[in-house]
mmCIF file of C-alpha atoms in Angstrom:
data_model
loop_
_atom_site.group_PDB
_atom_site.id
_atom_site.type_symbol
_atom_site.label_atom_id
_atom_site.label_comp_id
_atom_site.label_asym_id
_atom_site.label_seq_id
_atom_site.Cartn_x
_atom_site.Cartn_y
_atom_site.Cartn_z
ATOM 1 C CA MET A 1067 6.500 230.137 -19.939
ATOM 2 C CA PRO A 1068 9.844 231.983 -19.602
ATOM 3 C CA ASP A 1069 9.739 235.623 -18.647
ATOM 4 C CA ALA A 1070 11.312 238.400 -20.716
ATOM 5 C CA LEU A 1071 14.445 238.446 -18.583
ATOM 6 C CA SER A 1072 15.262 234.769 -19.095
ATOM 7 C CA LEU A 1073 14.685 235.062 -22.843
ATOM 8 C CA HIS A 1074 17.285 237.793 -23.104
ATOM 9 C CA CYS A 1075 19.860 236.272 -20.770
ATOM 10 C CA CYS A 1076 20.748 233.509 -23.220
ATOM 11 C CA TRP A 1077 22.654 235.950 -25.456
ATOM 12 C CA LEU A 1078 23.696 238.725 -23.134
ATOM 13 C CA THR A 1079 27.364 239.276 -22.492
ATOM 14 C CA ALA A 1080 28.583 238.903 -18.933
ATOM 15 C CA LYS A 1081 28.744 242.668 -18.565
ATOM 16 C CA LYS A 1082 25.212 243.193 -19.815
ATOM 17 C CA PHE A 1083 23.982 240.414 -17.564
ATOM 18 C CA ALA A 1084 25.428 242.376 -14.655
ATOM 19 C CA LEU A 1085 23.382 245.359 -15.841
ATOM 20 C CA TYR A 1086 20.235 243.229 -15.940
ATOM 21 C CA LYS A 1087 20.692 242.532 -12.242
ATOM 22 C CA ASN A 1088 19.739 246.187 -11.814
ATOM 23 C CA ILE A 1089 16.263 245.547 -13.183
ATOM 24 C CA ARG A 1090 13.560 246.056 -10.639
ATOM 25 C CA ARG A 1091 11.335 243.032 -10.425
ATOM 26 C CA SER A 1092 8.229 245.111 -10.868
ATOM 27 C CA TYR A 1093 6.599 243.501 -13.871
ATOM 28 C CA TYR A 1094 3.080 244.361 -14.761
ATOM 29 C CA ARG A 1095 1.076 242.943 -17.588
ATOM 30 C CA ASN A 1096 -1.388 244.447 -19.938
ATOM 31 C CA SER A 1097 -2.866 242.792 -22.980
ATOM 32 C CA PHE A 1098 0.016 243.875 -25.213
ATOM 33 C CA ALA A 1099 3.323 243.639 -23.352
ATOM 34 C CA ILE A 1100 5.283 242.831 -20.260
ATOM 35 C CA ARG A 1101 7.146 245.916 -19.124
ATOM 36 C CA ILE A 1102 10.391 245.680 -17.234
ATOM 37 C CA HIS A 1103 11.380 248.746 -15.251
ATOM 38 C CA MET A 1104 15.073 249.364 -14.971
ATOM 39 C CA LYS A 1105 16.700 251.559 -12.381
ATOM 40 C CA SER A 1106 17.614 255.001 -13.645
ATOM 41 C CA GLU A 1107 21.223 255.792 -14.485
ATOM 42 C CA ILE A 1108 21.467 257.951 -11.367
ATOM 43 C CA GLU A 1109 20.133 255.128 -9.169
ATOM 44 C CA VAL A 1110 22.647 252.671 -10.626
ATOM 45 C CA PHE A 1111 25.481 255.179 -10.174
ATOM 46 C CA ARG A 1112 24.474 255.991 -6.581
ATOM 47 C CA GLU A 1113 24.377 252.283 -5.739
ATOM 48 C CA PHE A 1114 27.780 251.774 -7.368
ATOM 49 C CA ILE A 1115 29.298 254.713 -5.438
ATOM 50 C CA ARG A 1116 27.804 253.464 -2.171
ATOM 51 C CA ASN A 1117 29.128 249.923 -2.754
ATOM 52 C CA LYS A 1118 32.606 251.331 -3.480
ATOM 53 C CA GLY A 1119 32.513 253.379 -0.272
ATOM 54 C CA LEU A 1120 32.868 256.657 -2.164
ATOM 55 C CA ARG A 1121 31.128 259.937 -1.503
ATOM 56 C CA LYS A 1122 28.004 260.869 -3.432
ATOM 57 C CA THR A 1123 28.566 264.396 -4.732
ATOM 58 C CA PRO A 1124 26.294 266.716 -6.707
ATOM 59 C CA GLU A 1125 29.103 267.276 -9.228
ATOM 60 C CA ARG A 1126 29.383 263.570 -10.025
ATOM 61 C CA GLU A 1127 25.629 263.335 -10.463
ATOM 62 C CA GLN A 1128 25.648 266.368 -12.772
ATOM 63 C CA VAL A 1129 28.248 264.605 -14.915
ATOM 64 C CA VAL A 1130 26.073 261.458 -15.040
ATOM 65 C CA ARG A 1131 23.018 263.490 -16.058
ATOM 66 C CA ALA A 1132 25.004 265.288 -18.760
ATOM 67 C CA VAL A 1133 26.394 262.009 -20.134
ATOM 68 C CA PHE A 1134 22.894 260.582 -20.501
ATOM 69 C CA ALA A 1135 21.613 263.812 -22.062
ATOM 70 C CA ILE A 1136 24.043 263.219 -24.951
ATOM 71 C CA HIS A 1137 22.620 260.781 -27.474
ATOM 72 C CA ASP A 1138 25.786 260.301 -29.459
ATOM 73 C CA HIS A 1139 29.443 259.463 -28.935
ATOM 74 C CA PHE A 1140 31.196 262.142 -26.903
ATOM 75 C CA ASP A 1141 34.586 263.097 -25.563
ATOM 76 C CA VAL A 1142 35.532 264.896 -22.364
ATOM 77 C CA ASP A 1143 35.745 268.278 -24.108
ATOM 78 C CA GLU A 1144 32.190 267.979 -25.469
ATOM 79 C CA LEU A 1145 30.932 266.959 -22.043
ATOM 80 C CA TYR A 1146 32.736 269.909 -20.456
ATOM 81 C CA VAL A 1147 31.253 272.368 -22.989
ATOM 82 C CA LEU A 1148 27.762 270.946 -22.372
ATOM 83 C CA LEU A 1149 28.091 271.324 -18.601
ATOM 84 C CA ARG A 1150 29.523 274.843 -18.870
ATOM 85 C CA GLY A 1151 26.668 275.765 -21.227
ATOM 86 C CA GLN A 1152 24.273 274.745 -18.453
ATOM 87 C CA ASN A 1153 26.149 277.110 -16.100
ATOM 88 C CA GLU A 1154 27.441 274.172 -14.086
ATOM 89 C CA LYS A 1155 30.660 274.964 -12.226
ATOM 90 C CA ILE A 1156 32.367 271.644 -12.850
ATOM 91 C CA SER A 1157 36.051 271.339 -13.628
ATOM 92 C CA LYS A 1158 37.533 269.104 -16.296
ATOM 93 C CA ALA A 1159 39.351 267.310 -13.469
ATOM 94 C CA THR A 1160 35.990 266.292 -11.968
ATOM 95 C CA ILE A 1161 34.891 264.945 -15.342
ATOM 96 C CA TYR A 1162 38.167 263.052 -15.790
ATOM 97 C CA ARG A 1163 37.771 261.533 -12.295
ATOM 98 C CA THR A 1164 34.114 260.597 -12.893
ATOM 99 C CA ILE A 1165 34.599 258.911 -16.290
ATOM 100 C CA PRO A 1166 36.482 255.874 -14.849
ATOM 101 C CA LEU A 1167 33.677 255.414 -12.306
ATOM 102 C CA LEU A 1168 31.093 255.434 -15.098
ATOM 103 C CA LEU A 1169 33.177 252.910 -17.037
ATOM 104 C CA GLU A 1170 33.590 250.623 -14.028
ATOM 105 C CA SER A 1171 29.896 250.847 -13.179
ATOM 106 C CA GLY A 1172 28.978 249.662 -16.692
ATOM 107 C CA LEU A 1173 27.041 252.813 -17.546
ATOM 108 C CA ILE A 1174 29.358 253.854 -20.387
ATOM 109 C CA GLN A 1175 32.046 252.285 -22.543
ATOM 110 C CA GLU A 1176 35.004 253.553 -24.515
ATOM 111 C CA ALA A 1177 34.576 253.958 -28.254
ATOM 112 C CA TYR A 1178 37.867 254.534 -30.060
ATOM 113 C CA PHE A 1179 37.918 256.689 -33.150
ATOM 114 C CA GLU A 1180 40.974 257.874 -35.038
ATOM 115 C CA ASP A 1181 40.503 261.609 -34.575
ATOM 116 C CA GLY A 1182 43.023 261.707 -31.752
ATOM 117 C CA HIS A 1183 40.473 261.648 -28.943
ATOM 118 C CA LEU A 1184 39.011 258.876 -26.862
ATOM 119 C CA HIS A 1185 35.237 258.877 -27.184
ATOM 120 C CA TYR A 1186 32.606 257.331 -24.949
ATOM 121 C CA GLU A 1187 29.018 256.239 -25.322
ATOM 122 C CA HIS A 1188 26.405 255.335 -22.753
ATOM 123 C CA ILE A 1189 25.393 251.688 -22.861
ATOM 124 C CA TYR A 1190 23.119 251.206 -19.881
ATOM 125 C CA GLY A 1191 19.680 250.245 -21.152
ATOM 126 C CA HIS A 1192 20.882 249.955 -24.747
ATOM 127 C CA GLU A 1193 21.367 246.872 -26.875
ATOM 128 C CA HIS A 1194 24.971 246.015 -27.753
ATOM 129 C CA HIS A 1195 25.967 247.408 -31.134
ATOM 130 C CA CYS A 1196 28.915 247.700 -33.502
ATOM 131 C CA HIS A 1197 30.195 250.617 -35.568
ATOM 132 C CA LEU A 1198 30.742 251.387 -39.242
ATOM 133 C CA ARG A 1199 33.187 254.275 -39.666
ATOM 134 C CA CYS A 1200 33.798 256.223 -42.867
ATOM 135 C CA LEU A 1201 37.515 256.828 -43.455
ATOM 136 C CA ASP A 1202 36.779 259.962 -45.484
ATOM 137 C CA CYS A 1203 34.193 262.012 -43.595
ATOM 138 C CA GLY A 1204 34.357 260.287 -40.189
ATOM 139 C CA LYS A 1205 30.668 259.398 -40.175
ATOM 140 C CA VAL A 1206 29.857 256.692 -37.617
ATOM 141 C CA VAL A 1207 26.884 254.356 -38.058
ATOM 142 C CA GLU A 1208 25.792 252.039 -35.261
ATOM 143 C CA PHE A 1209 24.392 248.654 -36.226
ATOM 144 C CA THR A 1210 23.111 245.495 -34.589
ATOM 145 C CA GLU A 1211 22.930 242.280 -36.565
ATOM 146 C CA GLU A 1212 22.111 238.781 -35.360
ATOM 147 C CA ILE A 1213 24.873 237.389 -37.562
ATOM 148 C CA VAL A 1214 27.491 239.117 -35.370
ATOM 149 C CA LYS A 1215 26.112 237.303 -32.315
ATOM 150 C CA ASP A 1216 26.136 234.052 -34.308
ATOM 151 C CA VAL A 1217 29.788 234.569 -35.292
ATOM 152 C CA GLU A 1218 30.674 235.392 -31.683
ATOM 153 C CA GLY A 1219 29.125 232.108 -30.516
ATOM 154 C CA LYS A 1220 30.706 230.073 -33.316
ATOM 155 C CA VAL A 1221 34.182 231.497 -32.636
ATOM 156 C CA GLY A 1222 33.771 230.606 -28.975
ATOM 157 C CA GLU A 1223 32.844 227.035 -29.891
ATOM 158 C CA ILE A 1224 35.703 226.599 -32.369
ATOM 159 C CA TYR A 1225 38.371 227.861 -29.977
ATOM 160 C CA ASP A 1226 36.809 226.511 -26.755
ATOM 161 C CA PHE A 1227 36.504 230.071 -25.470
ATOM 162 C CA LEU A 1228 33.804 231.562 -23.271
ATOM 163 C CA VAL A 1229 33.027 234.795 -25.111
ATOM 164 C CA THR A 1230 31.760 237.552 -22.816
ATOM 165 C CA GLY A 1231 31.602 240.360 -25.360
ATOM 166 C CA HIS A 1232 33.266 242.037 -28.307
ATOM 167 C CA LYS A 1233 33.922 245.408 -29.918
ATOM 168 C CA LEU A 1234 33.638 245.658 -33.673
ATOM 169 C CA GLU A 1235 34.435 248.711 -35.758
ATOM 170 C CA VAL A 1236 34.242 248.260 -39.519
ATOM 171 C CA TYR A 1237 36.171 250.779 -41.640
ATOM 172 C CA GLY A 1238 35.266 251.843 -45.152
ATOM 173 C CA HIS A 1239 33.606 254.548 -47.220
ATOM 174 C CA CYS A 1240 30.021 255.663 -46.695
ATOM 175 C CA GLY A 1241 27.561 255.906 -49.575
ATOM 176 C CA LYS A 1242 28.191 259.612 -50.064
ATOM 177 C CA CYS A 1243 31.999 259.309 -50.030
ATOM 178 C CA LYS A 1244 32.324 256.133 -52.127
ATOM 179 C CA VAL A 1245 30.712 257.975 -55.055
ATOM 180 C CA HIS A 1246 33.765 260.277 -55.128
ATOM 181 C CA LYS A 1247 36.265 257.372 -55.188
#
């Protein structure tokens, strides 16, 4: 019988598969589930820094902790305000230098929104999702639908293309705003 990891690998993007390599092989069974323990964000980041030959600094780790304390899309200014509110003495320059490392490590990804700022979201340990964005109020709804994965696979077949991922942002008017149209 296939284990949980092999069941998921059939649809994971190449990037997510790389994240699954960070799973500790410490399975234990009870009568209800197989639990897979993943390395913490800090452990993944430390390993990434070590493999890149960079220094592990407390400031970088504080940024990582702050990023994963935010459970929404964020920009650098919001991250800076959060860290300053925790009395952390971290400069915006440190945040700007740490963000590319988090992107390269696969812990976060860019999420573009039309408010003039680049936003980010943490993706490590989360299922891939797409966005619905209201053009009136700016509300963002995350969604995951099997049909999107099906379309991704079908497009790859039609165009003889190995699809490794996608970003989908659907624009429109949310339920509250479409009433006023």
